[in-house]
Short mmCIF file of C-alpha atoms and ligand atoms in Angstrom, two decimals:
data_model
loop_
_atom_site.label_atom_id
_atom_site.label_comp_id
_atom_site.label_asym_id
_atom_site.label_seq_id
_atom_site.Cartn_x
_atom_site.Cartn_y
_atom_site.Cartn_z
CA UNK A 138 0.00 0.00 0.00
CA UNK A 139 1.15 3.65 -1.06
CA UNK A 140 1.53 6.20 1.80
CA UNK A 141 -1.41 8.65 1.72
CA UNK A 142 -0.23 12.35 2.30
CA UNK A 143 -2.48 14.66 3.89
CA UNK A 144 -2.23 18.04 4.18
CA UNK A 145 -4.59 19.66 7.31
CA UNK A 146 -4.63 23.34 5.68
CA UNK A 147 -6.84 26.23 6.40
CA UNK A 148 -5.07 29.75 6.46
CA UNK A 149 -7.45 30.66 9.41
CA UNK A 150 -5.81 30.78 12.68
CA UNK A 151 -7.41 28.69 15.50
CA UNK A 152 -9.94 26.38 13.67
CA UNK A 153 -8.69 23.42 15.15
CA UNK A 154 -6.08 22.04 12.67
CA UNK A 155 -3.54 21.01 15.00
CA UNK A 156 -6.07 19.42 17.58
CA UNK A 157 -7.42 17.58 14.49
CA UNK A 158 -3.64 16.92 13.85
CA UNK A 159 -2.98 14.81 17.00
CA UNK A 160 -5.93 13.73 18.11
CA UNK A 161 -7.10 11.91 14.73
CA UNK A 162 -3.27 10.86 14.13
CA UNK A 163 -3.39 9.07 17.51
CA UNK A 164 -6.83 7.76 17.07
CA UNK A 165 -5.73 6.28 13.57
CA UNK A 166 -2.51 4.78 15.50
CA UNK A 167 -4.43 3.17 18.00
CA UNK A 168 -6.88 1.34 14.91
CA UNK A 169 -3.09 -0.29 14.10
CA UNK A 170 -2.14 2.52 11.15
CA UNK A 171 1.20 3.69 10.80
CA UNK A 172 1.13 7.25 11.07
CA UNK A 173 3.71 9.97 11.02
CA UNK A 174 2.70 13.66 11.90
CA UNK A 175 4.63 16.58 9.88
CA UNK A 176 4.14 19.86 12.63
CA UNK A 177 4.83 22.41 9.44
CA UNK A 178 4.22 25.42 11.30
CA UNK A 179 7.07 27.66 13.21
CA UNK A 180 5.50 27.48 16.19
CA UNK A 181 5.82 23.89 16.82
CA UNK A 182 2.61 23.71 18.86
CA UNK A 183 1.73 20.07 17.07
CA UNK A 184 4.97 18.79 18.71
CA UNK A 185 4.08 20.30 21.99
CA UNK A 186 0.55 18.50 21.93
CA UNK A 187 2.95 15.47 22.37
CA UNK A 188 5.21 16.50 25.02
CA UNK A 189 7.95 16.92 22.31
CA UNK A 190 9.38 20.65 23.06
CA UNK A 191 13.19 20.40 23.10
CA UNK A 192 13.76 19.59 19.55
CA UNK A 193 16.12 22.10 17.10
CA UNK A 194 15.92 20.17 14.13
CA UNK A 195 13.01 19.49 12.39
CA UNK A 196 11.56 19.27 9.39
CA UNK A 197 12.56 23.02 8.59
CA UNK A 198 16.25 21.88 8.66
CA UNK A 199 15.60 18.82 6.36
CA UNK A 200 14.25 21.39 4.01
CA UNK A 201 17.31 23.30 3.56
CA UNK A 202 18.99 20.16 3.71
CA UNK A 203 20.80 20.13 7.00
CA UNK A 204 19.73 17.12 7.94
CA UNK A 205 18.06 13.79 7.09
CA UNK A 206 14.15 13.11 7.64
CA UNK A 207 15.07 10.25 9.59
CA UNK A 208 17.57 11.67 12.22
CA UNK A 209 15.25 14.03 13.08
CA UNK A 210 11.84 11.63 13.21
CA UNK A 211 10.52 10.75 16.61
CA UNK A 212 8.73 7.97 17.44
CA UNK A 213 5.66 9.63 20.02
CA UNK A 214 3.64 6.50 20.26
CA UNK A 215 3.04 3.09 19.41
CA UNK A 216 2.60 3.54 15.07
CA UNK A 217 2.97 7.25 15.75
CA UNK A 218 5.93 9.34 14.94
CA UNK A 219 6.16 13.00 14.88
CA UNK A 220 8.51 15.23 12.18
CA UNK A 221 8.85 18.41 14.85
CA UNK A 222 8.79 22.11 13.00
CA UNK A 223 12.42 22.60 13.90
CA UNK A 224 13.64 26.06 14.57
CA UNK A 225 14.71 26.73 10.51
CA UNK A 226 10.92 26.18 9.24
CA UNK A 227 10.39 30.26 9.81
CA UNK A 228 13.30 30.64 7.74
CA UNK A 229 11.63 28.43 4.80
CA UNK A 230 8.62 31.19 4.71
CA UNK A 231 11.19 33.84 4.40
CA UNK A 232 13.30 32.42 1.60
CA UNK A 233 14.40 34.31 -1.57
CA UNK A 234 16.62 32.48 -2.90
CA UNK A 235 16.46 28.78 -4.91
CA UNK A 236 14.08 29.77 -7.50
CA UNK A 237 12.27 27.22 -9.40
CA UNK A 238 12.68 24.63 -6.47
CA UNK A 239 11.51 26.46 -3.34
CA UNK A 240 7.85 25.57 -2.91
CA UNK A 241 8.90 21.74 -4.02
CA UNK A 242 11.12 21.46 -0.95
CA UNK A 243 8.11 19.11 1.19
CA UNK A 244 7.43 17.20 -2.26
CA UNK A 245 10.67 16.11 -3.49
CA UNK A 246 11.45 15.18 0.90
CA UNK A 247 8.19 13.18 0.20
CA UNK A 248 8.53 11.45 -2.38
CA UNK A 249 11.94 9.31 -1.10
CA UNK A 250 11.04 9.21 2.72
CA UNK A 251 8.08 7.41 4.75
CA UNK A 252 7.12 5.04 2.14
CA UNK A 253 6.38 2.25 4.74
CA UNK A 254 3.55 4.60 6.15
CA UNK A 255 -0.18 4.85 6.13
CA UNK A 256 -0.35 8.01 6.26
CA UNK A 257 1.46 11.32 6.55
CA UNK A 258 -0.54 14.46 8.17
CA UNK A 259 0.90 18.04 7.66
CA UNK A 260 -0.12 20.09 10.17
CA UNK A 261 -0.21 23.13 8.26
CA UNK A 262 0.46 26.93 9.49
CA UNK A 263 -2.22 29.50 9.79
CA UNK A 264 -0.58 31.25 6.39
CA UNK A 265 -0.77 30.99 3.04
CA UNK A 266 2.53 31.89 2.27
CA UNK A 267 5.41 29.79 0.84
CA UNK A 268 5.17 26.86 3.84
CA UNK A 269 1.28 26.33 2.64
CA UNK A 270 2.50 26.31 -1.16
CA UNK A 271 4.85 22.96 -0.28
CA UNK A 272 2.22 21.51 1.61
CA UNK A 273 -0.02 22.07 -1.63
CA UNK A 274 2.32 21.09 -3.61
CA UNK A 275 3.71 17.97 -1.67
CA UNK A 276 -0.13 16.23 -1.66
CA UNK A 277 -3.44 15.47 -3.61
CA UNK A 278 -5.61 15.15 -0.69
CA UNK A 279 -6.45 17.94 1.75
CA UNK A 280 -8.62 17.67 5.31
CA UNK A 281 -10.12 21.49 5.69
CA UNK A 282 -10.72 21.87 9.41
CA UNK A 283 -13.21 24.30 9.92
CA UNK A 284 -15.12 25.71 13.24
CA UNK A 285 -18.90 26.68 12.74
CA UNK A 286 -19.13 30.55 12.76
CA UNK A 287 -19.41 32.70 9.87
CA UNK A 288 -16.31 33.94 9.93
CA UNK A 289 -15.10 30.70 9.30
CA UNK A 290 -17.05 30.15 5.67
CA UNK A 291 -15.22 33.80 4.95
CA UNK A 292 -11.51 31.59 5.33
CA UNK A 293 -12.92 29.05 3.42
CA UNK A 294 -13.97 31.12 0.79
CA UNK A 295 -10.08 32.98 0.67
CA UNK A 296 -8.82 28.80 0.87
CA UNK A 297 -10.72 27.75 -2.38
CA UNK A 298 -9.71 30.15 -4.06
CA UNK A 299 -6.05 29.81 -3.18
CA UNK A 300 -6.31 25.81 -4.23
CA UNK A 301 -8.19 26.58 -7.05
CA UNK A 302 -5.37 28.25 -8.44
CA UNK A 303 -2.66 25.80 -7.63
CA UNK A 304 -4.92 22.99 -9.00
CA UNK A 305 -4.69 25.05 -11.89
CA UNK A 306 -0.94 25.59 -12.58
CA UNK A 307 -0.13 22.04 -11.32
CA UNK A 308 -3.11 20.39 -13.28
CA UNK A 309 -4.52 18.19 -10.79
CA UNK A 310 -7.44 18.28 -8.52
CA UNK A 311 -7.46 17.96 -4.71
CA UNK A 312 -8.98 15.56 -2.96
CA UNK A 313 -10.96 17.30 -0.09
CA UNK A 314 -12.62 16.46 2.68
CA UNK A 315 -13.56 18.80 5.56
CA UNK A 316 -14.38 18.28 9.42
CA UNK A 317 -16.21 20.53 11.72
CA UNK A 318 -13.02 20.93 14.58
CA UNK A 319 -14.81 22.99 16.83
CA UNK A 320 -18.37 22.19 16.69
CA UNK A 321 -20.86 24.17 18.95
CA UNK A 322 -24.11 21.88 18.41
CA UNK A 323 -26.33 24.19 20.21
CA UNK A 324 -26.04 27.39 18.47
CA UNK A 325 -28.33 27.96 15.98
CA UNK A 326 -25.99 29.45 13.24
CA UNK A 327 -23.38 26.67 13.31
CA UNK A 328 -26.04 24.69 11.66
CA UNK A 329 -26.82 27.23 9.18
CA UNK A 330 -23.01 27.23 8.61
CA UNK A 331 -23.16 23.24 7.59
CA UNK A 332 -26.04 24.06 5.78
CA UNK A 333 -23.87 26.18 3.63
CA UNK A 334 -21.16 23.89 3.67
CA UNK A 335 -23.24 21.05 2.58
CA UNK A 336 -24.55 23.21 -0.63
CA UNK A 337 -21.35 23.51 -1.46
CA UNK A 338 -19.39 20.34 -0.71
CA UNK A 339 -21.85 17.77 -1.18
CA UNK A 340 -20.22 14.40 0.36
CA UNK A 341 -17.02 15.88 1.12
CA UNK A 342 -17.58 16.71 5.23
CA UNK A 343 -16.43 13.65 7.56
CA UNK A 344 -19.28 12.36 8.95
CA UNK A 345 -18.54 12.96 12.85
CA UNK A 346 -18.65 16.31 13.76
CA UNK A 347 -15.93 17.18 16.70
CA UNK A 348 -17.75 19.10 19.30
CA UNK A 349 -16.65 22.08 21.42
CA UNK A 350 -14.93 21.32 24.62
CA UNK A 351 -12.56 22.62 26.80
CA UNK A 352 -11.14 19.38 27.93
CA UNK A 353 -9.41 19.47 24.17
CA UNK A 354 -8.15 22.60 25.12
CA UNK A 355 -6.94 21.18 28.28
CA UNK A 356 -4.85 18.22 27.35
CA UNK A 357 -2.04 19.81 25.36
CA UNK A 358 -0.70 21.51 28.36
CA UNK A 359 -0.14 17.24 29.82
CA UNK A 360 1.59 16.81 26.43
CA UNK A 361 -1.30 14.34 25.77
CA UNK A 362 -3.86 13.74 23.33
CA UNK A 363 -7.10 13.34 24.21
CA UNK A 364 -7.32 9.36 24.16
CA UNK A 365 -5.11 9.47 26.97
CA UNK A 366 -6.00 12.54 28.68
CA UNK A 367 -9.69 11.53 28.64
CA UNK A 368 -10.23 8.49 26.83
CA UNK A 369 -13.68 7.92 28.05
CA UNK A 370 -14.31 11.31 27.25
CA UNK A 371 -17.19 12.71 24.48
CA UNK A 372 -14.45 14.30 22.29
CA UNK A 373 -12.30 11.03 22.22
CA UNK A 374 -15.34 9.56 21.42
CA UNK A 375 -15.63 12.05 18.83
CA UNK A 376 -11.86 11.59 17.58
CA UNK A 377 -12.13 7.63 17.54
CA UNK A 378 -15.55 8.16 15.54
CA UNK A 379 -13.79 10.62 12.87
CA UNK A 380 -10.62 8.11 12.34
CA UNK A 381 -13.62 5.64 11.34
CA UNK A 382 -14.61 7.84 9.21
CA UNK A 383 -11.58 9.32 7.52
CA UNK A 384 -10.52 5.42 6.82
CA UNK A 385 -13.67 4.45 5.20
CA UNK A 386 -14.90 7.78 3.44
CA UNK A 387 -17.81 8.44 5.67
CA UNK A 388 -19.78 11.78 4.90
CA UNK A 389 -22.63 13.48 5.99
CA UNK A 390 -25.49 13.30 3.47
CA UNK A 391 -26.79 16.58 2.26
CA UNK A 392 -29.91 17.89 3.62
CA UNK B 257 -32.80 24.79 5.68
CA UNK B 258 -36.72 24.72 7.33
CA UNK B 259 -38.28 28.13 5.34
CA UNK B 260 -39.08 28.98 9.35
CA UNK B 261 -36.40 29.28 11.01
CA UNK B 262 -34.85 32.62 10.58
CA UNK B 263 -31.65 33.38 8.87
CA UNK B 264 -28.92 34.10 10.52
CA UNK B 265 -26.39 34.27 7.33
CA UNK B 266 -26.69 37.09 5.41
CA UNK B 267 -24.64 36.09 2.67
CA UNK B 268 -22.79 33.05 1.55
CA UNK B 269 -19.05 33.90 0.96
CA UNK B 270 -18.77 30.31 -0.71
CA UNK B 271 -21.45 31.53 -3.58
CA UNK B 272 -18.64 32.03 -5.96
CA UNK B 273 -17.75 28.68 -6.48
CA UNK B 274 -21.00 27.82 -7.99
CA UNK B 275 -21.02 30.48 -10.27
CA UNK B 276 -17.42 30.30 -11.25
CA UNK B 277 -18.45 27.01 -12.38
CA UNK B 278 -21.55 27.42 -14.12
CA UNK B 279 -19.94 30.44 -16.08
CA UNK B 280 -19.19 28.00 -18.47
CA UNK B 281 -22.77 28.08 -19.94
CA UNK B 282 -23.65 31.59 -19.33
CA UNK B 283 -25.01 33.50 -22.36
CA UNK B 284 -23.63 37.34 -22.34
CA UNK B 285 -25.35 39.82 -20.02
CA UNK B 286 -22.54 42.89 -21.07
CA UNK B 287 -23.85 43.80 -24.26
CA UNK B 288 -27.05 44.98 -23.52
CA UNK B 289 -26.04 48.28 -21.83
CA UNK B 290 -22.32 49.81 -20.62
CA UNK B 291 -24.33 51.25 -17.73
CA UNK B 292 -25.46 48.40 -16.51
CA UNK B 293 -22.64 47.33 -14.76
CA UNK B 294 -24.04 46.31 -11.16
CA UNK B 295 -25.58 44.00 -12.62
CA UNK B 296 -23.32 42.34 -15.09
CA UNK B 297 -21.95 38.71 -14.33
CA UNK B 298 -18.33 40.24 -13.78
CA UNK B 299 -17.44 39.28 -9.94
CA UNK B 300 -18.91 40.42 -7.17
CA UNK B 301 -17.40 43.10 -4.77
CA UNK B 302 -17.57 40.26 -2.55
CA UNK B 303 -15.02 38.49 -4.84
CA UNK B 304 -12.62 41.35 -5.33
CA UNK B 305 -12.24 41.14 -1.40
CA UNK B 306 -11.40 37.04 -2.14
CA UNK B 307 -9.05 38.01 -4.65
CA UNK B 308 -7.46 40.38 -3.95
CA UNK B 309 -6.63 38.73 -0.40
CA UNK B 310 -5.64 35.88 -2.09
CA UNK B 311 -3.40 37.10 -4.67
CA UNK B 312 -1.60 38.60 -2.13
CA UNK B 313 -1.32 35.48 -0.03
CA UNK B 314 -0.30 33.31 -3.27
CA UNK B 315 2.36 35.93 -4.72
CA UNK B 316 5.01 33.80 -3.56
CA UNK B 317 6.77 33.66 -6.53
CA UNK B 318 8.22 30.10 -6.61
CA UNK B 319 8.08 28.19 -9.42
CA UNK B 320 6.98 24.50 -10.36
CA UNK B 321 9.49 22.84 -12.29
CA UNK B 322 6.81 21.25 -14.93
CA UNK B 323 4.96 24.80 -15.85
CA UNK B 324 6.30 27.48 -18.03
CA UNK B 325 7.24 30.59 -15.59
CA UNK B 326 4.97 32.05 -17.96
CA UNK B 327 2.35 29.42 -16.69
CA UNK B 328 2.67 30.19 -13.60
CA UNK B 329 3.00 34.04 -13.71
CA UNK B 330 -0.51 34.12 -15.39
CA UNK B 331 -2.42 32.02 -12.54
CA UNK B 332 -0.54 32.58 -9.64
CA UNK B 333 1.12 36.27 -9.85
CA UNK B 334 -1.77 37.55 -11.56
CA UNK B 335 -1.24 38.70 -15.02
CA UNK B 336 -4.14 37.58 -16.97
CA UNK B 337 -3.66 38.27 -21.23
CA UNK B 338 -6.38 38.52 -23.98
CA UNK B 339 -5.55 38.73 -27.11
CA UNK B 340 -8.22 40.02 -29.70
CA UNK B 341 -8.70 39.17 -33.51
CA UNK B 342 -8.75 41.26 -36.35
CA UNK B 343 -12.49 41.08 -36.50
CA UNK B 344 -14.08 42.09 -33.21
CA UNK B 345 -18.02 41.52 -33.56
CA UNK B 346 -21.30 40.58 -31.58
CA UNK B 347 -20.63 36.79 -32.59
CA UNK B 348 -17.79 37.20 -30.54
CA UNK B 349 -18.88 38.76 -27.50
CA UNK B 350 -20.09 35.81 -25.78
CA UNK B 351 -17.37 33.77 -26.25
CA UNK B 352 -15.04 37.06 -25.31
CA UNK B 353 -17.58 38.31 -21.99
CA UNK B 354 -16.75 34.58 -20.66
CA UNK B 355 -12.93 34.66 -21.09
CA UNK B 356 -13.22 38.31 -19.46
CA UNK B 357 -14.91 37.16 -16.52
CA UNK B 358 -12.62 34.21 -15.88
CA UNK B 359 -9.58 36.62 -16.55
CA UNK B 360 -10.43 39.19 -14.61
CA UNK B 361 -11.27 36.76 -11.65
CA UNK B 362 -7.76 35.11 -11.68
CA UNK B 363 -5.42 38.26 -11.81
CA UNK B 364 -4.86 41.53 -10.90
CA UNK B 365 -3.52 42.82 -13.98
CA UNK B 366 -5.58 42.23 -17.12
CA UNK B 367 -3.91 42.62 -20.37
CA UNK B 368 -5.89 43.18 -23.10
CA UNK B 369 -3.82 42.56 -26.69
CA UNK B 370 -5.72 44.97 -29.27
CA UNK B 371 -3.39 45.13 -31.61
CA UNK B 372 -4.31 43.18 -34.35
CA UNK B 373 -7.71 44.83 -34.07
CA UNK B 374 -8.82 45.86 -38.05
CA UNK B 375 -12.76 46.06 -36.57
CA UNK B 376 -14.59 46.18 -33.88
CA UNK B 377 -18.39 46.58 -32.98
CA UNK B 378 -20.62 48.74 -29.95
CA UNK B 379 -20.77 45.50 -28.38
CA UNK B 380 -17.10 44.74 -28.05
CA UNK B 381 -16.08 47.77 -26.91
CA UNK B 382 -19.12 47.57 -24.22
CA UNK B 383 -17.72 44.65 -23.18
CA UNK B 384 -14.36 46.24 -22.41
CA UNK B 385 -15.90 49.05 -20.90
CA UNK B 386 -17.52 47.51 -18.51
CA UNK B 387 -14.61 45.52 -17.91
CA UNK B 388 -12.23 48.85 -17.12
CA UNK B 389 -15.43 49.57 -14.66
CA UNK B 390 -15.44 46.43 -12.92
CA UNK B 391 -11.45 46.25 -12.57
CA UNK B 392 -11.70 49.95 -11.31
CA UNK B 393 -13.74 48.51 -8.23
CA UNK B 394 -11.90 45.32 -7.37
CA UNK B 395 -8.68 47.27 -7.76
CA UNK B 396 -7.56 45.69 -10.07
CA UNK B 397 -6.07 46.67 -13.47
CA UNK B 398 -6.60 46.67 -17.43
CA UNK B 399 -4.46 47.67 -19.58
CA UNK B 400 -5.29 47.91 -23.24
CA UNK B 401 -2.44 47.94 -26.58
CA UNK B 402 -4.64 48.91 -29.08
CA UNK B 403 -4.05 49.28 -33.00
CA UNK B 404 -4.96 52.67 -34.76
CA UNK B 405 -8.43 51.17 -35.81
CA UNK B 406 -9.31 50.48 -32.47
CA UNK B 407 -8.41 53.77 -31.16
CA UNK B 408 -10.58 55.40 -33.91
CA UNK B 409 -13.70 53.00 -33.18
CA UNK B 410 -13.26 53.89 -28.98
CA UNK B 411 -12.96 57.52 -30.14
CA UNK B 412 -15.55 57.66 -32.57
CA UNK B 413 -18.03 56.33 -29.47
CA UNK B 414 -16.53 58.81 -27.07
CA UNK B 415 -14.99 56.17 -25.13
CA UNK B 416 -11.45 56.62 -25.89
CA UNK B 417 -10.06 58.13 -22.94
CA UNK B 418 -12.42 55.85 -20.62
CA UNK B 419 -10.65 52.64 -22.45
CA UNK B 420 -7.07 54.66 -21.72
CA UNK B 421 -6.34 54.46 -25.37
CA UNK B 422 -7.39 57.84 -26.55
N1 LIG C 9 -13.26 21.11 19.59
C1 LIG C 9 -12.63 21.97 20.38
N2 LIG C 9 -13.17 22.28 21.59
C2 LIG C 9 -12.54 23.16 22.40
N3 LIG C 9 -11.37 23.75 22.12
C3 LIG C 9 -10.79 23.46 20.97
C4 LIG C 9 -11.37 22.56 20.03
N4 LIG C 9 -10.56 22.47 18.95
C5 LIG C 9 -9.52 23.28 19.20
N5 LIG C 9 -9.65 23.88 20.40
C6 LIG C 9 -8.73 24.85 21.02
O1 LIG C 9 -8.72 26.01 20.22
C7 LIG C 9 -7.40 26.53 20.10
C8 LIG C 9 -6.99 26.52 18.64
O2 LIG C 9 -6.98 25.18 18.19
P1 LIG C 9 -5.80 24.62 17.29
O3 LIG C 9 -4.49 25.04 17.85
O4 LIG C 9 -6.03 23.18 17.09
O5 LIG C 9 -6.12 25.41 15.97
P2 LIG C 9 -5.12 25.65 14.75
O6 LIG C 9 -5.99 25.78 13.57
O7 LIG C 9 -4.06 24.64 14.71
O8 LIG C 9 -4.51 27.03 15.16
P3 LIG C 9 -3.28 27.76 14.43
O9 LIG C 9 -3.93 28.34 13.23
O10 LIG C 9 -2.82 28.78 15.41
O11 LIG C 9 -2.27 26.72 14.11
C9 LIG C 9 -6.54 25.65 20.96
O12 LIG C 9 -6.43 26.23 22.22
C10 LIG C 9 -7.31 24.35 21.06
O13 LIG C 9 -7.02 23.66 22.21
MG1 LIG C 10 -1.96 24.85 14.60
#
């Protein structure tokens, strides 16, 4: 079986991408999939959601080629490693230099490394600068958190348009599925939201929705995710439910 | 969505992507009047906001090694080019108000080759007014090389210096 890259992009700050990150990495890890977790943004808060916070090199340094992906890969649990951001990945964004090969840095890493993997999630930055453009260009498949306001549908809207256009120059066409990361279920307009979102991506939203709650906001701080934090919890519930349905393409059915 | 419950979305910021893909089949709404703009199916201010945003967020100016630079200048850095044909005339329009629309939502700076222009029609030179209009409110830019014949058509309808080729 071929590895399946996936980047977890949306430019919006805060909607949940790394908690998705971890918590469905770990929950895919524990169903016996080999998973390896890229953090890809600067501030390296994916490898602090594991208790990894000491590391210099990361994946920035493999980048500029500093390093090898595998000195710098950490196992963080049973079928779960963790690529940390590494304290060069802010210089990536900032590069001027290399030309024609800068935003295929992640892609040509990719394409040699991990092959014995299930998957490979890239926890992407809250940007859609040059880091987002090697996630984009490393992967066909992309997993869109997004919370329920309006503001939300707004990112979305700005994150379309920015795929759109690399599907264009790279002539191909993302896979994409999205997942409500921060799901208030008794607000009125958060349903009106997935109405929208619905209209618009018919059978690409993961079926579970993950709800709202602070004890997903808690657990980072204990360097755990929450399947050990709170496994008997409603959001691992929630987490275990969405690695179901990321494995075997479950989506909500349109209204 | 139950008709009862009350709306609490004015808009929908995703409403673009429908129309940017039913464009394909759209008949011309541009010819009819220059004034109408409003109302024409050139983006929405709503859009301009989208891409002008992203345009700024995608001007990152790498390059893939399988496109042409020239590739990936036109999508990504946002330099859109239409060239027109000798013969500019209402059969054309349609064909030419859909490749405006997609142009003009892709990139910031719309280059429009009117060089090899020998005649053009009212509704061609609607068209591209309404264009410069549109641009002018999504910030964005047209710039038009025109031949002599073209500059005498746009002048002849008093529409010369509005086209910036007077
Ligand atoms: N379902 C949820 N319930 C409660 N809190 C949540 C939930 N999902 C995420 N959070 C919290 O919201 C904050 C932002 O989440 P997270 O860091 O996952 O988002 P992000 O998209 O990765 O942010 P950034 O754009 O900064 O990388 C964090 O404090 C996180 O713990
Ligand atoms: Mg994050």
């Amino acid at each position: 079986m071929s590895v399946n890259i996936i980047a977890v992009i949306n430019q919006k700050g805060g909607v949940g991408k790394t908690t998705t990150s971890a918590n469905l990495a770990h929950a895919l890890a524990l169903k016996g999939m080999k998973v390896t977790l890229i953090d890809f943004d600067p501030q390296g808060h994916l490898g602090v959601s594991f208790g990894e916070v000491k590391h210099n090199a990361g994946i920035g340094e493999v980048l500029l080629e500093k390093t090898t992906l595998e000195s710098v890969t950490c196992k963080v649990r049973d079928n779960l490693q963790l690529i940390p951001a590494g304290s060069a990945l802010k210089e990536i964004e900032q590069l001027t230099e290399g030309g024609a090969q800068r935003g295929d840095l992640l892609r040509k890493v990719l394409e040699v490394s991990l092959q014995d993997q299930d998957y490979v999630l890239i926890d992407c930055p809250p940007s859609s600068g040059l880091l987002a453009a090697n996630a984009l260009f490393a992967t066909d498949e992309l997993l869109i958190p997004m919370s329920g306001d309006f503001l939300s549908l707004q990112g979305l809207s700005h994150l379309m348009a920015s795929v759109r256009k690399f599907e264009k120059v790279l002539n191909k066409k993302y896979t994409k599925w999205l997942v409500l990361s921060r799901f208030n279920t008794v607000r009125r307009l958060s349903k009106q939201v997935l109405n929208i979102l619905l209209k618009h991506f018919p059978q690409q939203i993961l079926a579970t929705v993950i709800r709202e709650n602070a004890m997903l906001a808690e657990c980072p701080s204990f360097g755990k995710t929450i399947l050990e934090y709170r496994p008997g919890s409603r959001s691992a519930r929630d987490f275990r439910s969405l690695a179901d349905d990321f494995l075997e393409r479950k989506v909500m059915n349109g209204a | 969505m139950a008709r009862d419950e009350e709306q609490m979305i004015g808009f929908d910021p995703l409403a673009w992507m429908d129309e940017s893909d039913q464009d394909k089949g759209k008949t011309p709404a541009m010819e009819q009047s220059a004034e109408d703009t409003g109302k024409s199916d050139v983006p929405s201010e709503n859009e301009a906001d989208k891409n002008k945003v992203n345009s700024e967020e995608t001007e990152i100016d790498i390059k893939q090694p399988t496109i042409s630079t020239q590739e990936y200048n036109d999508v990504v850095a946002g330099e859109g080019q239409v060239k027109l044909e000798a013969e500019m005339n209402i059969q054309k329009v349609a064909e030419l108000h859909k490749t405006l629309i997609e142009v003009l939502e892709q990139n910031d700076l719309i280059e429009i080759d009117a060089q090899a222009v020998k005649t053009i029609d009212t509704a061609t030179l609607q068209l591209l007014v309404v264009l410069k209009q549109e641009a002018v409110k999504l910030h964005k830019n047209v710039v038009i090389s025109a031949s002599e014949r073209f500059v005498e058509s746009a002048n002849l309808l008093g529409i010369g210096q509005m086209l910036e080729v007077a």
